[in-house]
Structure formats: structure tokens, C-alpha cells
mmCIF file with all atom_site columns, C-alpha atoms in Angstrom:
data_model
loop_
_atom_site.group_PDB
_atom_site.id
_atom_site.type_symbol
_atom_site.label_atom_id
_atom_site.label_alt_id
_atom_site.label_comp_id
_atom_site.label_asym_id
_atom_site.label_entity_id
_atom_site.label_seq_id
_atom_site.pdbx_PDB_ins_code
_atom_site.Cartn_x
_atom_site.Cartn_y
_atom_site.Cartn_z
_atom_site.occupancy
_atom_site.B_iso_or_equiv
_atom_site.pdbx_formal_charge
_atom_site.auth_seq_id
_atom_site.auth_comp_id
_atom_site.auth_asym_id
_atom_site.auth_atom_id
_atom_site.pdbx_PDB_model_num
ATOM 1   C CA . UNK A 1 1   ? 0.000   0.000  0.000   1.00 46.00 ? 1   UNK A CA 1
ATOM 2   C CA . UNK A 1 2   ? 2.821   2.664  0.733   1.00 42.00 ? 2   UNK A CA 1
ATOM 3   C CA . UNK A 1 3   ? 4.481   1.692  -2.588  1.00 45.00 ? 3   UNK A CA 1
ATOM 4   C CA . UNK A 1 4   ? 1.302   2.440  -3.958  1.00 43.00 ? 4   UNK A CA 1
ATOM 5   C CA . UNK A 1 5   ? 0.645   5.909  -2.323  1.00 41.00 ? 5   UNK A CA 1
ATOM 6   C CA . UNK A 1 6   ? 4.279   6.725  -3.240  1.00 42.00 ? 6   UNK A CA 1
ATOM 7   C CA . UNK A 1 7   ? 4.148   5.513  -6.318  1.00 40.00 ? 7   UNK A CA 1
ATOM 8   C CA . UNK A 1 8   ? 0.848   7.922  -7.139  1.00 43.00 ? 8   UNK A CA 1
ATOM 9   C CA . UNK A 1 9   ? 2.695   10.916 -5.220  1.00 41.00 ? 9   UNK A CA 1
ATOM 10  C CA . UNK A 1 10  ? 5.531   10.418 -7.427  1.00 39.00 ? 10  UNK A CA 1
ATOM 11  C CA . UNK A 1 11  ? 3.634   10.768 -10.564 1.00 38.00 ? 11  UNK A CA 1
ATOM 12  C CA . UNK A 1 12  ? 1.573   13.545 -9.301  1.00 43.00 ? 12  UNK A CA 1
ATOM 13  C CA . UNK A 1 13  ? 4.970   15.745 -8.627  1.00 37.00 ? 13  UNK A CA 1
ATOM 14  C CA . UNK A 1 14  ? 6.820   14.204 -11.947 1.00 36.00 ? 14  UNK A CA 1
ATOM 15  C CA . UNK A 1 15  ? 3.694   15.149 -14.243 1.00 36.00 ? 15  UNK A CA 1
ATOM 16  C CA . UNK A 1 16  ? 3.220   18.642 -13.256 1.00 37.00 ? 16  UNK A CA 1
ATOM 17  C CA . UNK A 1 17  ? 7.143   19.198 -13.219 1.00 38.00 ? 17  UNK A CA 1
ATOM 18  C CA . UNK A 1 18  ? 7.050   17.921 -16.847 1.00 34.00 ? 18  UNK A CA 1
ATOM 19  C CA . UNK A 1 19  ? 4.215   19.694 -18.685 1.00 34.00 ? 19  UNK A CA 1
ATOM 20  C CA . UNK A 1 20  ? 3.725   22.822 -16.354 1.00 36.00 ? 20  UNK A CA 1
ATOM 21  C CA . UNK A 1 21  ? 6.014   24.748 -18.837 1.00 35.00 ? 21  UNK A CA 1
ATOM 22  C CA . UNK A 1 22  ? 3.638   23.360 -21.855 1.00 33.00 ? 22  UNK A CA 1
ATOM 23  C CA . UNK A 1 23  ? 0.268   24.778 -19.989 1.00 41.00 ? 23  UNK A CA 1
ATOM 24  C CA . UNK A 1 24  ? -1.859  24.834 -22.873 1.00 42.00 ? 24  UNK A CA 1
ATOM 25  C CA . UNK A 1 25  ? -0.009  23.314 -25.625 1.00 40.00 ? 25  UNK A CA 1
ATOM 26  C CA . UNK A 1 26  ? -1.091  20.041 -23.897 1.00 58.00 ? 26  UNK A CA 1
ATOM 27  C CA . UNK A 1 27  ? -4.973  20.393 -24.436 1.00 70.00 ? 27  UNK A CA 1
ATOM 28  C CA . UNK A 1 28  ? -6.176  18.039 -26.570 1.00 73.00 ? 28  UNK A CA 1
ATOM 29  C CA . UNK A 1 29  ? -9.854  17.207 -27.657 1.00 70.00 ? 29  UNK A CA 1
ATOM 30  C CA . UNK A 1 30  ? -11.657 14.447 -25.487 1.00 63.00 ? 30  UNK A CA 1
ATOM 31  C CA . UNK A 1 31  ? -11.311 10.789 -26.909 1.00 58.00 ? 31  UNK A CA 1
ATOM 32  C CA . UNK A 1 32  ? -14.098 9.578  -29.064 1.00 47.00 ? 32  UNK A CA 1
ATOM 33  C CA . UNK A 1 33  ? -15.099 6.987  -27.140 1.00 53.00 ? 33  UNK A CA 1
ATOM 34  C CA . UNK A 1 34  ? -15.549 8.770  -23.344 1.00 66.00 ? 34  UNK A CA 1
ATOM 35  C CA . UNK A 1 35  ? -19.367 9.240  -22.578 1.00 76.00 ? 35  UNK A CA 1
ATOM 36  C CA . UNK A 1 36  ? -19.008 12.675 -22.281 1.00 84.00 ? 36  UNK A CA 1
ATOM 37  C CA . UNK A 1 37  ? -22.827 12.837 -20.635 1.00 86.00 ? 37  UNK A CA 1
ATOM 38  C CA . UNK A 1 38  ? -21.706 10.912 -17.915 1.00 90.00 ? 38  UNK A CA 1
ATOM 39  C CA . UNK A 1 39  ? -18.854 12.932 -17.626 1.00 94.00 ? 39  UNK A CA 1
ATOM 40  C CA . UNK A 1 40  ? -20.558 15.586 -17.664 1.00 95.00 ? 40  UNK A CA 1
ATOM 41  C CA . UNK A 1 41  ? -23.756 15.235 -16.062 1.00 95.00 ? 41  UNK A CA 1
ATOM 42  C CA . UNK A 1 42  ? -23.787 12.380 -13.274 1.00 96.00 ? 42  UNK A CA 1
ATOM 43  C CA . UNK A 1 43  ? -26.419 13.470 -11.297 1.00 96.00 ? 43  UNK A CA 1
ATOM 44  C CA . UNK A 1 44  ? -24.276 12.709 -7.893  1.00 97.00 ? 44  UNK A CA 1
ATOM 45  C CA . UNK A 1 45  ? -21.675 14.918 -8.956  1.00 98.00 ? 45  UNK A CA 1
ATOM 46  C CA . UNK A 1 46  ? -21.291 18.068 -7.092  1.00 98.00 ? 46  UNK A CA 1
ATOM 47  C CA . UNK A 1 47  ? -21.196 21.154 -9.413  1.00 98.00 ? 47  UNK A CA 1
ATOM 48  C CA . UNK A 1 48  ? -20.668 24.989 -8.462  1.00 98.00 ? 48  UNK A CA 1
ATOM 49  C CA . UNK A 1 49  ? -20.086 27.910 -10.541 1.00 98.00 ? 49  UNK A CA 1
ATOM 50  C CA . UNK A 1 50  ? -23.018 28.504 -12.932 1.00 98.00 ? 50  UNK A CA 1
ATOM 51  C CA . UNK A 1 51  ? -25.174 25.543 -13.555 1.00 97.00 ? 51  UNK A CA 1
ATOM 52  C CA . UNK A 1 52  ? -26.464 26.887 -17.120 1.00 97.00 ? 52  UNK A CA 1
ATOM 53  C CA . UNK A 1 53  ? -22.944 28.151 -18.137 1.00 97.00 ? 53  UNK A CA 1
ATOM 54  C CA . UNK A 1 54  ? -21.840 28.126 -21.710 1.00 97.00 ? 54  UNK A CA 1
ATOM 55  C CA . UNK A 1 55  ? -18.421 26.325 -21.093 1.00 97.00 ? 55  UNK A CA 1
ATOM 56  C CA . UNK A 1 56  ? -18.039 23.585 -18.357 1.00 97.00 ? 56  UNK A CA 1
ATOM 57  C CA . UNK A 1 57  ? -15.018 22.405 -16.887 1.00 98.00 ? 57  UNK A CA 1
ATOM 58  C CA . UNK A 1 58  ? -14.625 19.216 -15.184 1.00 98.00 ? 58  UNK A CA 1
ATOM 59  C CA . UNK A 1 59  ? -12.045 18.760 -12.457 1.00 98.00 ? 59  UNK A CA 1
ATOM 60  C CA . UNK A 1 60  ? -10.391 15.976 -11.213 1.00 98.00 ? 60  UNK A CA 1
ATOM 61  C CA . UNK A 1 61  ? -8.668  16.615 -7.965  1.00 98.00 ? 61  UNK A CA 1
ATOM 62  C CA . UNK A 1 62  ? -7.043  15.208 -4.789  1.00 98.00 ? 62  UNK A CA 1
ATOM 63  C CA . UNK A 1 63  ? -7.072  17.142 -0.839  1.00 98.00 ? 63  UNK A CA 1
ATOM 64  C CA . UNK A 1 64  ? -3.401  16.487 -0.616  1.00 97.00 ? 64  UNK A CA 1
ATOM 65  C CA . UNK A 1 65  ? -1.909  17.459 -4.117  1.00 97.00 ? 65  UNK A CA 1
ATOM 66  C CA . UNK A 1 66  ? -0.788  21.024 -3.839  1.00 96.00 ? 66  UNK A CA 1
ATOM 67  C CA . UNK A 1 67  ? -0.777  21.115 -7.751  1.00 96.00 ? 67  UNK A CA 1
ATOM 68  C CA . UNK A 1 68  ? -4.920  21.022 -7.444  1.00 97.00 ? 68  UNK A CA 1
ATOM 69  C CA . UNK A 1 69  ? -4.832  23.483 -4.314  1.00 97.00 ? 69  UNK A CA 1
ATOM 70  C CA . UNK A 1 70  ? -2.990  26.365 -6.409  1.00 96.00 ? 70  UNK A CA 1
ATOM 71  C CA . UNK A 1 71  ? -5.279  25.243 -9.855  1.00 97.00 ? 71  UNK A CA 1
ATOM 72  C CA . UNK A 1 72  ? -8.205  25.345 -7.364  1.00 97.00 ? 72  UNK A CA 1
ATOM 73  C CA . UNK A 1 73  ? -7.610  29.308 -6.676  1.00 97.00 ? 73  UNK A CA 1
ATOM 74  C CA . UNK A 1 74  ? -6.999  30.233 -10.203 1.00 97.00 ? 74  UNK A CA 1
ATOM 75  C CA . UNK A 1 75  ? -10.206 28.455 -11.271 1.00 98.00 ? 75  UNK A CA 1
ATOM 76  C CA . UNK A 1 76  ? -12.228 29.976 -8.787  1.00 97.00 ? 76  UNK A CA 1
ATOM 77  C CA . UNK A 1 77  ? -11.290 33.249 -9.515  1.00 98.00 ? 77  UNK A CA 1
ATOM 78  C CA . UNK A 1 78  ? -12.089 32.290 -12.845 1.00 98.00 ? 78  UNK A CA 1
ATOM 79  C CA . UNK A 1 79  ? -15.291 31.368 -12.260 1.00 98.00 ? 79  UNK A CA 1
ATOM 80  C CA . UNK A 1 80  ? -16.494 34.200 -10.427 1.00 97.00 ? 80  UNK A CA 1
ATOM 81  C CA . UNK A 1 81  ? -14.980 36.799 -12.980 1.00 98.00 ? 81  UNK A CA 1
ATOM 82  C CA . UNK A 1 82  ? -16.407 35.278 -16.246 1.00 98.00 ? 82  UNK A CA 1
ATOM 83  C CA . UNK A 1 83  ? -19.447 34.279 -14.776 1.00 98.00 ? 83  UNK A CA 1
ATOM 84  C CA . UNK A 1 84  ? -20.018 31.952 -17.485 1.00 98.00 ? 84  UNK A CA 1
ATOM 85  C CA . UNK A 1 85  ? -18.547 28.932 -16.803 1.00 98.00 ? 85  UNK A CA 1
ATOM 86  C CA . UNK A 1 86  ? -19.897 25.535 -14.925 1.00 98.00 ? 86  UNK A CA 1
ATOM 87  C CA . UNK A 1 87  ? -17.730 23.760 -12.605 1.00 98.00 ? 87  UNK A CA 1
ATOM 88  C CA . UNK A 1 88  ? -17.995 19.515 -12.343 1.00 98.00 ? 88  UNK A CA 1
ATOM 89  C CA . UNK A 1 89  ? -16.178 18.133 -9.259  1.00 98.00 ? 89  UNK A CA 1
ATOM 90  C CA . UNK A 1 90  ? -14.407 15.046 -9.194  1.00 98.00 ? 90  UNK A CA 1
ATOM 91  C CA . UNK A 1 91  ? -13.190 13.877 -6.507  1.00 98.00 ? 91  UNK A CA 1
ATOM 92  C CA . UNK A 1 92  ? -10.427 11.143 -7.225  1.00 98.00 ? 92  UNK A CA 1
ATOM 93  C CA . UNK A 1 93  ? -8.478  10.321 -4.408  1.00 98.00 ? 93  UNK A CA 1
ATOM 94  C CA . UNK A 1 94  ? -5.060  8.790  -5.614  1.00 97.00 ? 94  UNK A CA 1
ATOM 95  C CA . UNK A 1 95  ? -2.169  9.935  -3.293  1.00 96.00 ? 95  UNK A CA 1
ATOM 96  C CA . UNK A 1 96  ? -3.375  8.829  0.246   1.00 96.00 ? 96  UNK A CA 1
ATOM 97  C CA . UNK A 1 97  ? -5.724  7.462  2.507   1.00 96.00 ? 97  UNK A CA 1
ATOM 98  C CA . UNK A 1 98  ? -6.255  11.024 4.224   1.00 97.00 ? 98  UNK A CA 1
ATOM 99  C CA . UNK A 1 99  ? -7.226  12.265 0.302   1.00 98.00 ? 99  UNK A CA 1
ATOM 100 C CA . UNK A 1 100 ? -10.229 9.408  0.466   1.00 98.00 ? 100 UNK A CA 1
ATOM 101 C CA . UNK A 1 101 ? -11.646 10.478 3.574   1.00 98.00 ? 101 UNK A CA 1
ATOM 102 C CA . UNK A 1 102 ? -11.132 14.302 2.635   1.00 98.00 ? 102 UNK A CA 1
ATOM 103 C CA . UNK A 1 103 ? -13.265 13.288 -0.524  1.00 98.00 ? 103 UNK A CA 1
ATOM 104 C CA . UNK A 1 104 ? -15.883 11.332 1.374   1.00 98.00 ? 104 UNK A CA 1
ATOM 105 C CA . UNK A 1 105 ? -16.104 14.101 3.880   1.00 98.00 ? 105 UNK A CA 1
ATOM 106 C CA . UNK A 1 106 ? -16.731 16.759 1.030   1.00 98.00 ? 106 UNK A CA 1
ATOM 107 C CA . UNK A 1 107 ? -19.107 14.372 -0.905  1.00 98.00 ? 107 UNK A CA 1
ATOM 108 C CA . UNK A 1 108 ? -20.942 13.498 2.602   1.00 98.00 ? 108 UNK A CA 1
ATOM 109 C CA . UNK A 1 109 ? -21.223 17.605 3.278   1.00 98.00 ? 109 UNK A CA 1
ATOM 110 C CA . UNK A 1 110 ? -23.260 17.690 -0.436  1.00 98.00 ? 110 UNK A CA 1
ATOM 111 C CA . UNK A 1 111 ? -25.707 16.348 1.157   1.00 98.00 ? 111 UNK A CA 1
ATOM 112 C CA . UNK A 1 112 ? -26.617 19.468 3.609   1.00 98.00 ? 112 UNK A CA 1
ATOM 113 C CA . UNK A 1 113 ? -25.831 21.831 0.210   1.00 98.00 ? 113 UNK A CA 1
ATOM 114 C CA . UNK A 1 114 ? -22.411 22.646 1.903   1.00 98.00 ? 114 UNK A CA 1
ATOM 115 C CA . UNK A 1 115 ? -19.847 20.683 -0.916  1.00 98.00 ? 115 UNK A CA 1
ATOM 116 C CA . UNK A 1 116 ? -18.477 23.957 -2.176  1.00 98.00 ? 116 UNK A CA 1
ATOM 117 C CA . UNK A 1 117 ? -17.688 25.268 1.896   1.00 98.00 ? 117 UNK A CA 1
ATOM 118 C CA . UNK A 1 118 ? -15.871 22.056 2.363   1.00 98.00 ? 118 UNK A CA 1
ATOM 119 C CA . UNK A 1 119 ? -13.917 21.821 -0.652  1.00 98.00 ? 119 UNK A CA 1
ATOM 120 C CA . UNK A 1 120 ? -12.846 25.020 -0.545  1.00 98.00 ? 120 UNK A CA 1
ATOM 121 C CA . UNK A 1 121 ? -11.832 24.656 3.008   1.00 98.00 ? 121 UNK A CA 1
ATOM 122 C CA . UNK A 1 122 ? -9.967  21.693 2.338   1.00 98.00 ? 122 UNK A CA 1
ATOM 123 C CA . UNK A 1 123 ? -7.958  23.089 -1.043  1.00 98.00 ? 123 UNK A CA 1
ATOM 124 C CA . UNK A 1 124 ? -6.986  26.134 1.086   1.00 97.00 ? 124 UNK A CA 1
ATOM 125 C CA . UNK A 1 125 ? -4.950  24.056 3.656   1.00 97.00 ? 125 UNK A CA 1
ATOM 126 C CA . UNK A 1 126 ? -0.974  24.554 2.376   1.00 93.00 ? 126 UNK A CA 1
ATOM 127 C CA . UNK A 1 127 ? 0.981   21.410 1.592   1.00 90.00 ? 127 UNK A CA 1
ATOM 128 C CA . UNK A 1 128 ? 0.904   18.103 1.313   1.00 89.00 ? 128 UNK A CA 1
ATOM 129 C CA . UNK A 1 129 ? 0.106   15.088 3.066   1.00 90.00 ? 129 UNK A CA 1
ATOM 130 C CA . UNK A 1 130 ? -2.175  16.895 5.154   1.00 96.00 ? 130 UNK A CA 1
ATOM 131 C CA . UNK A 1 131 ? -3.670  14.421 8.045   1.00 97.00 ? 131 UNK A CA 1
ATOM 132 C CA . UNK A 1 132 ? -6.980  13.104 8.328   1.00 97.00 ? 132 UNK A CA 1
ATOM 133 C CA . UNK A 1 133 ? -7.261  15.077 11.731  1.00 98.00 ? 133 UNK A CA 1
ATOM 134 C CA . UNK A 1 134 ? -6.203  18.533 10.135  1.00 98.00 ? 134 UNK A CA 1
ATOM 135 C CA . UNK A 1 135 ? -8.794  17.634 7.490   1.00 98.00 ? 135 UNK A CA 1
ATOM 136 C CA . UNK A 1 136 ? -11.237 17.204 9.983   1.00 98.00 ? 136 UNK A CA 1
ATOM 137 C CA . UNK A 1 137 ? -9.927  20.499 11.323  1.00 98.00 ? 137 UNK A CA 1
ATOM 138 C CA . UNK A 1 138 ? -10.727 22.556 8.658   1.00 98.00 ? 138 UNK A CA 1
ATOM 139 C CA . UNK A 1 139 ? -14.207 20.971 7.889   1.00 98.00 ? 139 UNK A CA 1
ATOM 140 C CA . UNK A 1 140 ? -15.639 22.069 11.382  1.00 97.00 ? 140 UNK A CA 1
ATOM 141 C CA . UNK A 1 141 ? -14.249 25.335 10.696  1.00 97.00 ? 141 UNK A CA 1
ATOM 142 C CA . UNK A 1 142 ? -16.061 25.767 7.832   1.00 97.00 ? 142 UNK A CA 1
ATOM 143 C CA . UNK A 1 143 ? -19.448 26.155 9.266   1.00 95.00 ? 143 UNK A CA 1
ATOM 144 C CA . UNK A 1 144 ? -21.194 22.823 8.081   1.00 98.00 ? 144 UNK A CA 1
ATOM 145 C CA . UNK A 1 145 ? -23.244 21.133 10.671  1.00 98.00 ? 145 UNK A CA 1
ATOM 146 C CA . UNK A 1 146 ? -20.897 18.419 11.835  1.00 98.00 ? 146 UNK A CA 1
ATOM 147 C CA . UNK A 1 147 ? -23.811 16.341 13.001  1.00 98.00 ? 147 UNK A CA 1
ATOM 148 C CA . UNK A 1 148 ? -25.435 16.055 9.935   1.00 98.00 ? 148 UNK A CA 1
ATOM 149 C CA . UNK A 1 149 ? -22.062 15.370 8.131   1.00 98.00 ? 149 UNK A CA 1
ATOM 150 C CA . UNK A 1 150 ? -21.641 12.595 10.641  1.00 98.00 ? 150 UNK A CA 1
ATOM 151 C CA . UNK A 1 151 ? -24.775 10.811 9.614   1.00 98.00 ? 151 UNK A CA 1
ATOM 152 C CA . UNK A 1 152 ? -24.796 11.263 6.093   1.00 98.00 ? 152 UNK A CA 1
ATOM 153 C CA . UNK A 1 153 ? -21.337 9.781  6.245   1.00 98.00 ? 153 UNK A CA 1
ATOM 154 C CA . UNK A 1 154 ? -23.361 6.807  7.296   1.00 98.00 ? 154 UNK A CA 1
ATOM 155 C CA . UNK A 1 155 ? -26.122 7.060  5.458   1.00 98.00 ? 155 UNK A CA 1
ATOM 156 C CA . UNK A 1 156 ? -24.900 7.729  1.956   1.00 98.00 ? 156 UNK A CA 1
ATOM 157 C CA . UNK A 1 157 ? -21.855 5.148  2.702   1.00 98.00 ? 157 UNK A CA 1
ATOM 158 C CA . UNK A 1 158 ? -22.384 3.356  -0.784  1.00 98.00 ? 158 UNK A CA 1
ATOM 159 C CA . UNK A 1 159 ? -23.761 6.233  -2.898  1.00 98.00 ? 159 UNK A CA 1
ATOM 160 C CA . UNK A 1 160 ? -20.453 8.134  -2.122  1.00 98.00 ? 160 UNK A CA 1
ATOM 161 C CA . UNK A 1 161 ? -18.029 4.959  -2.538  1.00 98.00 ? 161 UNK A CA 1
ATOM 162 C CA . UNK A 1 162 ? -19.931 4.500  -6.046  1.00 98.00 ? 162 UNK A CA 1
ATOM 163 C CA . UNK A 1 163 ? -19.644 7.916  -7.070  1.00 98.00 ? 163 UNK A CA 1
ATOM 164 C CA . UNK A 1 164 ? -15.493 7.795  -6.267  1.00 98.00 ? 164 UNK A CA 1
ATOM 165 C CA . UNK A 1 165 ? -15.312 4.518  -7.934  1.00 98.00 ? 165 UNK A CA 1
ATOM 166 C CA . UNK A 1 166 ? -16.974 6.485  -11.376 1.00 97.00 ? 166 UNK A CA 1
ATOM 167 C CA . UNK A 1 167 ? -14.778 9.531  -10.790 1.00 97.00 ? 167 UNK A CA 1
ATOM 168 C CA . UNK A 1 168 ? -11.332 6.875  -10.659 1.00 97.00 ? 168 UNK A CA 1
ATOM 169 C CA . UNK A 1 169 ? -12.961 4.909  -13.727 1.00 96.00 ? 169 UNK A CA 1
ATOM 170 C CA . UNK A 1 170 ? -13.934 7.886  -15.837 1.00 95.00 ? 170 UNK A CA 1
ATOM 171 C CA . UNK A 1 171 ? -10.050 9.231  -15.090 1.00 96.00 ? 171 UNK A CA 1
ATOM 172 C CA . UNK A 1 172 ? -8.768  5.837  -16.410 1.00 94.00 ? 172 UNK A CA 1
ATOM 173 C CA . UNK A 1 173 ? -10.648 6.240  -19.661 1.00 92.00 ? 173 UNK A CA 1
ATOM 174 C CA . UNK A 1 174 ? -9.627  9.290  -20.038 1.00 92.00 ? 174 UNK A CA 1
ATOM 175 C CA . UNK A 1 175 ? -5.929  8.188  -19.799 1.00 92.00 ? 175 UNK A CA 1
ATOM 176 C CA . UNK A 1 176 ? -5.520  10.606 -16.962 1.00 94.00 ? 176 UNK A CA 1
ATOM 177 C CA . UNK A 1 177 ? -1.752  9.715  -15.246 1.00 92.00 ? 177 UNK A CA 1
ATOM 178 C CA . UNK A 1 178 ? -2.623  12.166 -12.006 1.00 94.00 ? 178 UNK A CA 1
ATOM 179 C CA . UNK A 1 179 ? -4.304  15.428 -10.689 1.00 97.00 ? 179 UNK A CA 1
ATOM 180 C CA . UNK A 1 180 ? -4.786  17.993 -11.321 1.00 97.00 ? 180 UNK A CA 1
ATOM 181 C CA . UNK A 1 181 ? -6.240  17.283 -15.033 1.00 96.00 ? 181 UNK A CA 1
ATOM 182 C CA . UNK A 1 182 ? -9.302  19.348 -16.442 1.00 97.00 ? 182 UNK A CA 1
ATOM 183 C CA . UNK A 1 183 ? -11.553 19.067 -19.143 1.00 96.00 ? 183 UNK A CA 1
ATOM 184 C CA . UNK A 1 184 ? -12.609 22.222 -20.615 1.00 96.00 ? 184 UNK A CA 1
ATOM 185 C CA . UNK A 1 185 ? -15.400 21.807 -22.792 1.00 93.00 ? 185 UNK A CA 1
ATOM 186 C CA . UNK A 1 186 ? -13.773 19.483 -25.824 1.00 92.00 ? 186 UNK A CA 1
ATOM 187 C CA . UNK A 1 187 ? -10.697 19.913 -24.585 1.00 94.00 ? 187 UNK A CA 1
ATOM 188 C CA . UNK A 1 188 ? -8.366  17.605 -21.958 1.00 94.00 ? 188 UNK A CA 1
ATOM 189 C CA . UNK A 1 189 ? -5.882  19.561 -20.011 1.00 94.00 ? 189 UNK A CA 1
ATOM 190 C CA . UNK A 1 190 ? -3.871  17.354 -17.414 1.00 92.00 ? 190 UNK A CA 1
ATOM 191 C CA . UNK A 1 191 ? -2.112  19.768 -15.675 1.00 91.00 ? 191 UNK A CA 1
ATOM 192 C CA . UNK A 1 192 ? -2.335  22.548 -13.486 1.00 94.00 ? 192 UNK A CA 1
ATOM 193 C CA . UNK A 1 193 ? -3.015  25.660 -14.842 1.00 95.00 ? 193 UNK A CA 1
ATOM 194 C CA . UNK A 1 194 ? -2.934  29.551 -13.738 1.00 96.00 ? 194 UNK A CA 1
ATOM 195 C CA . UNK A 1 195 ? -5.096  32.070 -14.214 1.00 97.00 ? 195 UNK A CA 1
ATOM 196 C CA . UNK A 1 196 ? -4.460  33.169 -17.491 1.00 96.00 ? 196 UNK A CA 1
ATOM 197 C CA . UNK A 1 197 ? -4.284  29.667 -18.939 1.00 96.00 ? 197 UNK A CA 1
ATOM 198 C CA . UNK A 1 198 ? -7.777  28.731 -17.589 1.00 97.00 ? 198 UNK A CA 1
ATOM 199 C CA . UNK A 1 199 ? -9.212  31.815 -19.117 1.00 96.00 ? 199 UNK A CA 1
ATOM 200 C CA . UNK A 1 200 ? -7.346  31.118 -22.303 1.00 96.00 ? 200 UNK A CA 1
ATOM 201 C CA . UNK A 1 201 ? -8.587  27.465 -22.844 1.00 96.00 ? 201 UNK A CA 1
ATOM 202 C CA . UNK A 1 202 ? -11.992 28.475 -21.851 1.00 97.00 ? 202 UNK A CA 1
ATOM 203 C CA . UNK A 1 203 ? -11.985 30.992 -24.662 1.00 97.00 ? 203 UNK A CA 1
ATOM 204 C CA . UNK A 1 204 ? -10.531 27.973 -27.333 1.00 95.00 ? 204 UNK A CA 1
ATOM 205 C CA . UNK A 1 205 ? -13.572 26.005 -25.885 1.00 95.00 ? 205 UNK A CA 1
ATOM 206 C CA . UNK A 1 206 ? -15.977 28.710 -26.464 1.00 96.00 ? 206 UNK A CA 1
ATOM 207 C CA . UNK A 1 207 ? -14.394 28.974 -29.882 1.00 95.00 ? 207 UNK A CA 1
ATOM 208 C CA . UNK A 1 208 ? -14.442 25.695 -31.082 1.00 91.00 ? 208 UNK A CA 1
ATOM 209 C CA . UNK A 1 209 ? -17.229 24.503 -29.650 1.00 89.00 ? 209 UNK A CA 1
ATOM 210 C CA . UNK A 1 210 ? -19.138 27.759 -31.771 1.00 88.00 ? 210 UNK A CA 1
ATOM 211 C CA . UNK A 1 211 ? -17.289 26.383 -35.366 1.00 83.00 ? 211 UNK A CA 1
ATOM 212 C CA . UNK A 1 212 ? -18.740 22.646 -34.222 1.00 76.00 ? 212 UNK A CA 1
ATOM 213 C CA . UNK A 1 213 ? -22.097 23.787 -34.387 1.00 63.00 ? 213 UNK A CA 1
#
């Protein structure tokens, strides 16, 4: 198991080092063959931004990858200057066992309307290999009603273990190596990107997906 976690941590840091200077030379269209609705549209999966949004951006992402936390920012800022654009979180926990429960606790907190609280709080804690206690930490902190999150853990046990399991399949499909990877409208970007790159892929999206139609 720790050659495992190592193994994903590894590639995590080795992918970003490696295409980071490429940004968005490395977006490519989706694959043919990926069901882009259920991408796209699984009902269980939490979304934020705008929900009728001309551009949508997917996001795979892991609580202790420090790659996603500083993508996380830029997109966000994003998002709340264009306005436009529809966010689709998934959760795919690949480095270790403290990014699973992060995820669970996140997907659990969807279920009192408080996702977007919780992931936020949990992208905003520096670093990596953040514990499972510190995790915990920042959840309470971030105003959700702890009770609740408690028994929906419970409750939604094997809804939120399925939806992971779609997120990690839907990622292997895609040929995805590691978080952060996006995909922006027709477009796969598996890196992490700043500011100015999400804004620029977003308007390629919006550009090819006007010539498509």
C-alpha cells in the first residue's frame, strides 16, 4: 500500500514538473469513445459555478496534491470573474488514505448543500500530506453542521463509494496519469493551470465549440 501511495505521489509531482512549462499546448480534444454525458452530467456529482454556463469544466482533484490546491484558486477566480462557466467536481483520491476520507467528507457535506464550503476549506490548507485530523480540522471550521455530516457519512456510505469509484474509472478512460487534469469543454488539459491559462482554454472552448455547431 505505501508503494502504492508513493508511487501515485511520485507521478503527481513528476507530471506537473514535466508539462507545467507546456500549460496549454497540452490540451487536446476528449477521446471519441468517453461518454461525455456521464462525464458531464452524473447526477451525484457536485457542481458549483453557474449551472447553465456556456463552457463547463470538469475537475479531477485530490485534498493532498498542492498542484490542485494552487489550480483550485486560479479556477475559482475564474469562475467568479467570467461568470459563465460551470464547474464539475471530481473527486479522485489517488495519493493517500487522508485524500479518500477528505473526498468522502466533502461528498458526505453535499448532502446538507455545503460541498463547495468544504472543498474550498480543504484546497486552502498549504501542503501536502495533510492528516486526516487537520482535514477534519478545517471541515468544522467551515461552518457545516458536523452532526449532519456525521450521519450522512453513514447514510450515503455506498452512494459516495460509487460515485469515487466512477470519478477513478472515468479518469482511467480518459488516460488521466494524475491530478490535477481538467476538461474544458472538448478539450483535456492534465495539468495545473494559472489564471491566465484557464481563461485562455476556456476561450478555445468557447471557440471551437461555436465552429462545431
Amino acid at each position: 500500500m505505501k508503494s502504492n501511495v508513493l508511487f501515485a505521489l511520485v507521478v503527481c509531482l513528476v507530471l506537473v514538473a514535466a508539462i507545467a512549462p507546456l500549460r496549454r499546448a497540452v490540451a487536446t480534444e476528449q477521446p471519441v469513445a468517453v461518454d461525455s454525458a456521464a462525464v458531464f452530467n452524473d447526477p451525484a456529482a457536485p457542481v458549483t459555478g453557474n449551472p447553465k454556463g456556456d463552457v463547463t469544466i470538469v475537475e479531477f482533484s485530490d485534498y493532498n496534491c498542492p498542484f490542485c490546491k494552487q489550480a483550485a484558486a486560479a479556477l475559482d477566480k475564474l469562475v467568479k470573474s467570467d461568470g459563465k462557466i460551470r464547474v464539475v467536481h471530481k473527486d479522485w483520491p489517488v495519493l493517500t488514505d487522508a485524500s479518500a476520507y477528505g473526498a468522502r467528507l466533502a461528498l458526505a457535506a453535499g448532502y446538507q448543500g455545503k460541498y463547495a464550503a468544504v472543498h474550498a476549506a480543504l484546497m486552502q490548507i498549504p501542503g501536502m500530506r495533510i492528516s486526516k485530523d487537520r482535514m477534519l480540522e478545517a471541515v468544522k471550521a467551515s461552518g457545516v453542521d458536523m452532526d449532519r455530516l456525521e450521519s450522512d457519512l453513514k447514510v450515503h456510505a455506498k452512494e459516495i463509494a460509487a460515485l469515487l469509484e466512477r470519478n477513478s474509472e472515468q479518469a482511467e478512460t480518459l488516460g488521466l496519469q494524475g491530478t490535477p487534469a481538467f476538461l474544458v469543454g472538448p478539450y483535456i488539459v492534465p495539468s495545473a493551470l494559472g489564471y491566465d491559462d484557464f481563461k485562455q482554454v476556456v476561450a478555445d472552448a468557447r471557440t471551437k465549440m461555436k465552429g462545431d455547431k
